[in-house]
mmCIF file of C-alpha atoms and ligand atoms in Angstrom:
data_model
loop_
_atom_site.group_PDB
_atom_site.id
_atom_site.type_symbol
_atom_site.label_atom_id
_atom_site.label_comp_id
_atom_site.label_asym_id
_atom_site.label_seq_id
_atom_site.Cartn_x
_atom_site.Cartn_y
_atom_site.Cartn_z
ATOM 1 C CA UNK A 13 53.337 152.314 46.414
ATOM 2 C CA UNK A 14 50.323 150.851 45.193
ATOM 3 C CA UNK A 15 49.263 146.831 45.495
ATOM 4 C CA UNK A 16 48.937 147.185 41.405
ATOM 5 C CA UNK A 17 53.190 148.758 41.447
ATOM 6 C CA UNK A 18 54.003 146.071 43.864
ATOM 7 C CA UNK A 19 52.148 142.842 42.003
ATOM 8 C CA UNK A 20 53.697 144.564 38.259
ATOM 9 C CA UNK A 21 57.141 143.729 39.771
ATOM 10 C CA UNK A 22 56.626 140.098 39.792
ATOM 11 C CA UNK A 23 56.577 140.149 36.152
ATOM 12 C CA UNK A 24 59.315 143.118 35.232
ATOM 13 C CA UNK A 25 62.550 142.665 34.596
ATOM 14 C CA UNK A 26 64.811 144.853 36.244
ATOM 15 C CA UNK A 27 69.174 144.499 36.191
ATOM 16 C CA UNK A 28 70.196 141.480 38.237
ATOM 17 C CA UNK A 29 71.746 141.970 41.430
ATOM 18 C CA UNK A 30 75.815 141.662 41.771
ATOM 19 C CA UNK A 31 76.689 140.671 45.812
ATOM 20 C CA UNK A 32 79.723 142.349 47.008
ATOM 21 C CA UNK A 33 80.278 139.380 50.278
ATOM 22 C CA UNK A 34 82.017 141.961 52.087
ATOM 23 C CA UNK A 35 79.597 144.444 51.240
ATOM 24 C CA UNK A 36 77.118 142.434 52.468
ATOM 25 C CA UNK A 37 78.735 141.387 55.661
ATOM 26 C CA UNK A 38 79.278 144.964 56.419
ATOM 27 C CA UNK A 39 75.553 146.354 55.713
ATOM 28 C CA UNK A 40 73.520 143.261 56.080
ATOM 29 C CA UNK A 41 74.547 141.082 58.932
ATOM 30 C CA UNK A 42 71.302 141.987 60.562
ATOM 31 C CA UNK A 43 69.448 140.182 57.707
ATOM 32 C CA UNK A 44 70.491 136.226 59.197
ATOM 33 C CA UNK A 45 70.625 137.571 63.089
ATOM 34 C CA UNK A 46 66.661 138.658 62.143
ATOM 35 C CA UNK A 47 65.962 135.727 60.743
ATOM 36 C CA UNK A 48 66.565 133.429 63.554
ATOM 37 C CA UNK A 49 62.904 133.372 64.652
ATOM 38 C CA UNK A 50 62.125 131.229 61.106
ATOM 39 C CA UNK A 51 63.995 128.598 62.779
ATOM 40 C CA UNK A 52 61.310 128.073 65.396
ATOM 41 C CA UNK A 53 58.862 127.813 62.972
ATOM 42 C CA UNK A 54 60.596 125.109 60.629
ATOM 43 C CA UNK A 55 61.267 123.423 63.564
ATOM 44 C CA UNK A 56 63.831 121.433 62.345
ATOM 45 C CA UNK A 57 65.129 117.936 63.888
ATOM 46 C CA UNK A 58 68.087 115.623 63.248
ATOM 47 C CA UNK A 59 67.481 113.703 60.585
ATOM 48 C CA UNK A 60 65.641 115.589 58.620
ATOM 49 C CA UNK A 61 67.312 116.868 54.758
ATOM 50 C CA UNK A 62 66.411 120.324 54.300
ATOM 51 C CA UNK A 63 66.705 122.571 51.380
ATOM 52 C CA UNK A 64 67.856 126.732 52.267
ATOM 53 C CA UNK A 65 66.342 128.468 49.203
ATOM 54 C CA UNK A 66 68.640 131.735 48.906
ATOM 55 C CA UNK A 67 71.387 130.682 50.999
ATOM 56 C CA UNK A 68 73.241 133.620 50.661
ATOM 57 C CA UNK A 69 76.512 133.909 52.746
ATOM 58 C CA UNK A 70 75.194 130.572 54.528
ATOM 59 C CA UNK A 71 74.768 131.943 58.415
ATOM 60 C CA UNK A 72 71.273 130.487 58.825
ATOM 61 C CA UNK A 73 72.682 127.004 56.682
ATOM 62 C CA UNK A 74 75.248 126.756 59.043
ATOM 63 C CA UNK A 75 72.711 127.023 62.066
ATOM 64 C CA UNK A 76 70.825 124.523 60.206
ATOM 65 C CA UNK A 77 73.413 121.739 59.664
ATOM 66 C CA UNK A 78 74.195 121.782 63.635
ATOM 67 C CA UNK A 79 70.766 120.224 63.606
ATOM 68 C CA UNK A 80 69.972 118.309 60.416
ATOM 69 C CA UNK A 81 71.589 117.543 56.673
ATOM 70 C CA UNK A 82 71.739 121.059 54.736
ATOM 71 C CA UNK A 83 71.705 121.740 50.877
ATOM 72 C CA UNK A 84 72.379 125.617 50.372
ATOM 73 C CA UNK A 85 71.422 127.276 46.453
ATOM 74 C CA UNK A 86 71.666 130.675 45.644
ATOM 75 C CA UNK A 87 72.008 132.066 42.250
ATOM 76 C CA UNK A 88 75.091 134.516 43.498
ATOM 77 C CA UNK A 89 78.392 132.524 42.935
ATOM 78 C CA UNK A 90 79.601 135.221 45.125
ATOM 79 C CA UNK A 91 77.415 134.084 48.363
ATOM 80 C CA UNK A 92 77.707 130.419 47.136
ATOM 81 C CA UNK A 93 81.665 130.610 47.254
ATOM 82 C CA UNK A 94 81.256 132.634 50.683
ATOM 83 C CA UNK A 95 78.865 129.881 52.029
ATOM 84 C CA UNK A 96 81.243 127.112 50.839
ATOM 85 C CA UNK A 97 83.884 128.570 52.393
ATOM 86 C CA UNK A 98 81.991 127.832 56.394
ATOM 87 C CA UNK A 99 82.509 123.840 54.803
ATOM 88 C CA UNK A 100 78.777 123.929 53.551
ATOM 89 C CA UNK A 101 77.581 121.981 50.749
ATOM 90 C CA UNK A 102 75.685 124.865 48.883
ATOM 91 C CA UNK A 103 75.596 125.444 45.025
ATOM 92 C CA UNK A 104 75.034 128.098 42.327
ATOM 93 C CA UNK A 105 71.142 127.222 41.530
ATOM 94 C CA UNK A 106 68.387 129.575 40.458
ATOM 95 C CA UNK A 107 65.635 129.568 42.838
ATOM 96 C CA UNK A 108 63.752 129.872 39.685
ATOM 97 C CA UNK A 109 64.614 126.966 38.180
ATOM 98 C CA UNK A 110 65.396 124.287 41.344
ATOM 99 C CA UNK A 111 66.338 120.897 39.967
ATOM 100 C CA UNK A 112 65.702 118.902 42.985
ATOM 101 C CA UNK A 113 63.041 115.861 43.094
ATOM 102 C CA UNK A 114 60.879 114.621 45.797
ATOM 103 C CA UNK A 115 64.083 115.020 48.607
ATOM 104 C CA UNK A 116 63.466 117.187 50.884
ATOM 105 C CA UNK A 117 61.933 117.480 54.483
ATOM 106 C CA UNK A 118 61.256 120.929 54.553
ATOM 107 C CA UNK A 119 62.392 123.768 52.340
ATOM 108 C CA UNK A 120 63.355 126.852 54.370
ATOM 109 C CA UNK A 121 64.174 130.419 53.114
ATOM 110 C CA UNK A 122 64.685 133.637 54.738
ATOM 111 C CA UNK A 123 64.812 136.892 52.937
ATOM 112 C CA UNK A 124 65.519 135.973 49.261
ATOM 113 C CA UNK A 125 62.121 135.114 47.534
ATOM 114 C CA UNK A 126 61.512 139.090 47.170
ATOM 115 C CA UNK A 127 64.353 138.687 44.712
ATOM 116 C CA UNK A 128 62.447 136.368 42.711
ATOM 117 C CA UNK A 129 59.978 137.325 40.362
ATOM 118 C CA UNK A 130 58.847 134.961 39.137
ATOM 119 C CA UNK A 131 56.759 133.588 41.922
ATOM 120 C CA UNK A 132 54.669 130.303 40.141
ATOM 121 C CA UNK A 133 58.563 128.900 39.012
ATOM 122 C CA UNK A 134 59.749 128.951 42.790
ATOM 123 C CA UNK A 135 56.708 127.774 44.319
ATOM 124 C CA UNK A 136 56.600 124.649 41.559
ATOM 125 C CA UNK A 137 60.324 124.351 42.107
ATOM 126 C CA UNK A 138 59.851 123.826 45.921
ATOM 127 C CA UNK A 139 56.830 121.717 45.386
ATOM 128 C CA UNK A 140 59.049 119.134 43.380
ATOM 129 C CA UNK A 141 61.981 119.033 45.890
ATOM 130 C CA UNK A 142 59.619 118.666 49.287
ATOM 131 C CA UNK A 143 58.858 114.330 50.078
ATOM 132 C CA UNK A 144 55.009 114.090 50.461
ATOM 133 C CA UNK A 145 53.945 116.079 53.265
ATOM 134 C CA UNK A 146 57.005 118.118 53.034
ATOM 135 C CA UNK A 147 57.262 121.582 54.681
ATOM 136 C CA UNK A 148 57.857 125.120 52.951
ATOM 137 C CA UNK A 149 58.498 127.751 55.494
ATOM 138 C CA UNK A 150 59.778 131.349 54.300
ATOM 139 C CA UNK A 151 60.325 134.992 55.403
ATOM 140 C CA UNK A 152 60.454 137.477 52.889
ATOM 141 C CA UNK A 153 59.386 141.204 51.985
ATOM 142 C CA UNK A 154 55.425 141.497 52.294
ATOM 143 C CA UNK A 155 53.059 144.225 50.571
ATOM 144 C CA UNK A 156 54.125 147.575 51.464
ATOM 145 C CA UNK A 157 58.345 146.393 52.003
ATOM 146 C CA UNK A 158 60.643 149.219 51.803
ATOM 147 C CA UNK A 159 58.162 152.018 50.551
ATOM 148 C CA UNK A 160 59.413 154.748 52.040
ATOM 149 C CA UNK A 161 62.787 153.598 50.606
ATOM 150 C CA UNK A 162 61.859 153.144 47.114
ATOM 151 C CA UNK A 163 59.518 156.203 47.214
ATOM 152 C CA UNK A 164 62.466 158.364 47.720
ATOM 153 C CA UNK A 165 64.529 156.611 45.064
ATOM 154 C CA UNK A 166 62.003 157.007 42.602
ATOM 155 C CA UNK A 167 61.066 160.385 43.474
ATOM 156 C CA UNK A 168 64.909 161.265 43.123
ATOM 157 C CA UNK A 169 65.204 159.699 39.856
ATOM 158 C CA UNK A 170 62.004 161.225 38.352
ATOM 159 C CA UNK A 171 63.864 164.375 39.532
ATOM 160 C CA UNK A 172 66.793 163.505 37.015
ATOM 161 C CA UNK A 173 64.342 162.758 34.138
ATOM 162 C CA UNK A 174 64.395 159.029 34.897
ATOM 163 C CA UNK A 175 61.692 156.579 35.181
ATOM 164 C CA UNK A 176 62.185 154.182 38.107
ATOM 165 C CA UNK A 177 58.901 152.984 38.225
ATOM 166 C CA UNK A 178 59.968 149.801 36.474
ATOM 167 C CA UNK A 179 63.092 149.252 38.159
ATOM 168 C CA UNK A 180 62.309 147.876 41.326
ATOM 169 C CA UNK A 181 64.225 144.222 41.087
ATOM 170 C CA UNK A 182 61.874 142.921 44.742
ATOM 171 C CA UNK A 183 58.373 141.051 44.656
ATOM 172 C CA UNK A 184 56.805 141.918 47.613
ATOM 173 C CA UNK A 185 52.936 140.326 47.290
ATOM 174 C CA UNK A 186 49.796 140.407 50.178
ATOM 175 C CA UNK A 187 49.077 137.704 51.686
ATOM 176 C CA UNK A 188 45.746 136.152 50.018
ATOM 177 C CA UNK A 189 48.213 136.949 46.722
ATOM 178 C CA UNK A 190 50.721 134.829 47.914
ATOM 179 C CA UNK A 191 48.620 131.840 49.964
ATOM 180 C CA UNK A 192 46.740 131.608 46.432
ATOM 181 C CA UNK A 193 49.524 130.811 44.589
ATOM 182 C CA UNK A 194 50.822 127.918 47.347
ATOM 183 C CA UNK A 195 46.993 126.592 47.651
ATOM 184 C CA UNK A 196 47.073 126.783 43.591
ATOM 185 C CA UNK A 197 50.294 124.429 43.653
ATOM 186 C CA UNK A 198 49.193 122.045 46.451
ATOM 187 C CA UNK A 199 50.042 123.865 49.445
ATOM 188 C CA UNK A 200 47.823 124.321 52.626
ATOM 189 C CA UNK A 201 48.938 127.078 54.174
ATOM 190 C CA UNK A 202 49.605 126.403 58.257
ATOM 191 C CA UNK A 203 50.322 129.662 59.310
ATOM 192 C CA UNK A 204 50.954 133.428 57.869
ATOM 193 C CA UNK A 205 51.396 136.691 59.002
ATOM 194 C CA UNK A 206 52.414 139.898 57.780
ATOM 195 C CA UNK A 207 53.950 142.423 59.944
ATOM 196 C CA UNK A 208 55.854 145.544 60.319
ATOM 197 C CA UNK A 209 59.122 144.710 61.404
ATOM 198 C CA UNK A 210 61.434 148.281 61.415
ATOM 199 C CA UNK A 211 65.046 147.634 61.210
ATOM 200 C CA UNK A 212 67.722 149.276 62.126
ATOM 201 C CA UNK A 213 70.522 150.170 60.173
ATOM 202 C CA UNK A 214 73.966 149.598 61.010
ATOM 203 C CA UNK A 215 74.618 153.059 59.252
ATOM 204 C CA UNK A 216 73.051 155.911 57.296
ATOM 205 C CA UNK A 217 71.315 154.316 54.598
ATOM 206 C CA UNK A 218 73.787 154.819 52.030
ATOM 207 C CA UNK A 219 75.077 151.456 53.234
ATOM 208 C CA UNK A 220 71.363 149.565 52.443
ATOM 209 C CA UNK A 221 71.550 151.661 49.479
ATOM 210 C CA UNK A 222 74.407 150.484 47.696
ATOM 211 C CA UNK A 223 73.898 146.841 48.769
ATOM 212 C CA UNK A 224 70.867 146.475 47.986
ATOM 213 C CA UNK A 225 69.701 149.064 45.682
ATOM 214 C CA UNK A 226 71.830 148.247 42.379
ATOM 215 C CA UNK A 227 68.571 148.284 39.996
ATOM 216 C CA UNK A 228 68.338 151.805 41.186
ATOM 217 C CA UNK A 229 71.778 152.747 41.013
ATOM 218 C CA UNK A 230 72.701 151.436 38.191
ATOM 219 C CA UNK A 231 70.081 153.623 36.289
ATOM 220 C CA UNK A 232 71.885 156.858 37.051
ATOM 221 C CA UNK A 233 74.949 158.008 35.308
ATOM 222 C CA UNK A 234 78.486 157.089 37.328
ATOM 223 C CA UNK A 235 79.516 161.369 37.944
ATOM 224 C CA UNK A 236 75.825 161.823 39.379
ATOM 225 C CA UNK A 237 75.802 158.750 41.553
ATOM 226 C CA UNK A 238 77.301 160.191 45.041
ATOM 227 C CA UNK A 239 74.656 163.054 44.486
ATOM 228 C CA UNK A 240 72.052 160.900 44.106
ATOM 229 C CA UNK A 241 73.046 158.614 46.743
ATOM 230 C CA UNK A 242 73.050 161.812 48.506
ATOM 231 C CA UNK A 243 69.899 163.361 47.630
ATOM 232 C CA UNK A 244 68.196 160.005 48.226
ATOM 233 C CA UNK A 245 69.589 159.824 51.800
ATOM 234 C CA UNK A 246 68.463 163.272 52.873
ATOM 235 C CA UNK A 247 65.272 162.987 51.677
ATOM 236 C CA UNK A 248 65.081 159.492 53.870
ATOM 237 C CA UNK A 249 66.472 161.419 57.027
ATOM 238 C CA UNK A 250 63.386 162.997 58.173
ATOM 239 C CA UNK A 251 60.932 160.081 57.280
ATOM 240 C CA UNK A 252 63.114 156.946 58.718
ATOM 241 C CA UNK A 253 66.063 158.508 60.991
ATOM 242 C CA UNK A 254 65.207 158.986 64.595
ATOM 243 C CA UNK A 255 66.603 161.600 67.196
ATOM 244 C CA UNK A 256 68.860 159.485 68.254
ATOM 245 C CA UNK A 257 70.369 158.917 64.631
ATOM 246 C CA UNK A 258 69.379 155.429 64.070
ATOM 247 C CA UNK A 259 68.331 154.641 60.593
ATOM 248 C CA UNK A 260 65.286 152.570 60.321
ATOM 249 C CA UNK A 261 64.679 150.707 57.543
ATOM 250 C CA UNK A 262 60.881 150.086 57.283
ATOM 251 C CA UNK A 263 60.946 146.640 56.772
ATOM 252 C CA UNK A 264 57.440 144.048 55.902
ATOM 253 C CA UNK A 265 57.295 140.718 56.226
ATOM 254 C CA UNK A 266 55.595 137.924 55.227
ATOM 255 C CA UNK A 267 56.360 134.745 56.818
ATOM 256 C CA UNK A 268 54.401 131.425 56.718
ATOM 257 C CA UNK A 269 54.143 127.322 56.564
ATOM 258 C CA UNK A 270 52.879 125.529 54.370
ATOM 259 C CA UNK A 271 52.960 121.936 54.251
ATOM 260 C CA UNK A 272 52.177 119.824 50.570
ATOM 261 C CA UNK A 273 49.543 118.210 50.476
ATOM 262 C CA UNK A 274 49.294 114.435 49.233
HETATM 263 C C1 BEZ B 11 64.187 142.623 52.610
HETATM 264 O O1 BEZ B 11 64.793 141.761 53.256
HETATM 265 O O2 BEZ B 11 63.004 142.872 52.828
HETATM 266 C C2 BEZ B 11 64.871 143.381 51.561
HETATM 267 C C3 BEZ B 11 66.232 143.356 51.472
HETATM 268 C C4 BEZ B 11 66.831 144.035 50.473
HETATM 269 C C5 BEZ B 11 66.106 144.739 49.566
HETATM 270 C C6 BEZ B 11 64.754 144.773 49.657
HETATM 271 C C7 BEZ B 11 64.138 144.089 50.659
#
């Protein structure tokens, strides 16, 4: 994938995700147990009133509000419902469009603003929530996420006469892409990395696949879809399955602070 295909997807815009919670618990636990090193770096303390961007199912709000006061939004009402159901106070909220002003500690979000693409919205959105001096501390997919992954879905659906060059639904930007757009907004940026960080499956892919891969999906006719899903997956095998069958998916981050400026 090129930095040009990867930038493009900020701006496209590819079906909307539907989250299956069960789906999600069963192929993407992994994705709040990984995330638990993004709590070191908010650093949170009692107190403090801090917004989860992309809540999700609410594992990582619920770790939060042992420790401070939480507000969960995610645009699923799926996750939202699932999140309210551990007793948190989250709500249906494009990350897009945040409504919150001048509140906020710290605004904290782990894997969900590759799902956003429309970068300039969220970061304005999170500038207006944080208090003066208020902290913005993310993990998300960095340059080069998944490319193996969407490689082999693309190549598979060019195979069908399909073009899925447009149809990636992620954002996954470099690092001086993304620091310039905090610095633009008023952020100075404290700390950020980006960094391979393979992940293994709790499957074949198949399960990634059909959690995470609707925009894909979706674009292929519902008697061809096992055979894709097939096709895809054997292609993958010999690029991110080791001996020992473990599926790797090949995961980039990008992970920083930021803290607003006065
Ligand atoms: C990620 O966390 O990097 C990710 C998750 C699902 C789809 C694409 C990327």
């Amino acid at each position: 994938m090129s930095e040009k295909n990867d930038k493009q997807n900020a701006s496209s815009s590819p079906q909307s995700q539907q989250w299956s919670p069960e789906s999600y618990q069963k192929n993407a636990a992994f994705v709040a147990e990984l995330g638990l090193p993004l709590l070191d770096l908010l650093r949170p303390v009692p107190g403090e009133r801090i917004l989860d961007l992309g809540c999700g199912d609410g594992v990582l709000t619920e770790k939060l509000a042992k420790i401070c006061e939480v507000v969960g939004v995610d645009a699923s009402p799926e996750q939202v419902q699932g999140a309210q159901a551990f007793g948190l106070n989250a709500q249906v909220m494009s990350g897009e469009a945040l409504t919150f002003d001048q509140e906020f500690d710290a605004v904290f979000s782990n894997a969900a603003l590759h799902w956003m693409l429309n970068p300039d919205s969220v970061i304005r959105g999170v500038r207006q929530a944080l208090k003066p001096q208020g902290r913005f501390v993310a993990e998300f997919g960095g340059f080069g996420n998944v490319a193996a992954i969407r490689e082999a879905l693309e190549r598979e659906l060019g195979r069908r006469g399909i073009d899925g060059a447009g149809l990636s639904p992620w954002y996954f930007p470099a690092p001086d892409e993304y620091r310039g757009r905090l610095e633009a907004e008023g952020f100075a940026v404290e700390d950020m990395e980006l960094f391979d960080r393979p992940t293994p499956l709790p499957g074949d892919v198949t399960g990634w696949l059909q959690t995470f891969g609707e925009s894909y999906l979706s674009a292929v006719p519902d008697e061809e879809r096992d055979d894709f899903l097939t096709a895809v997956r054997e292609a993958l095998r010999p690029v991110i399955c080791g001996e020992d069958g473990v599926w790797m998916a090949d995961y980039v981050r990008l992970r920083f602070a930021a803290r607003l400026q006065a």
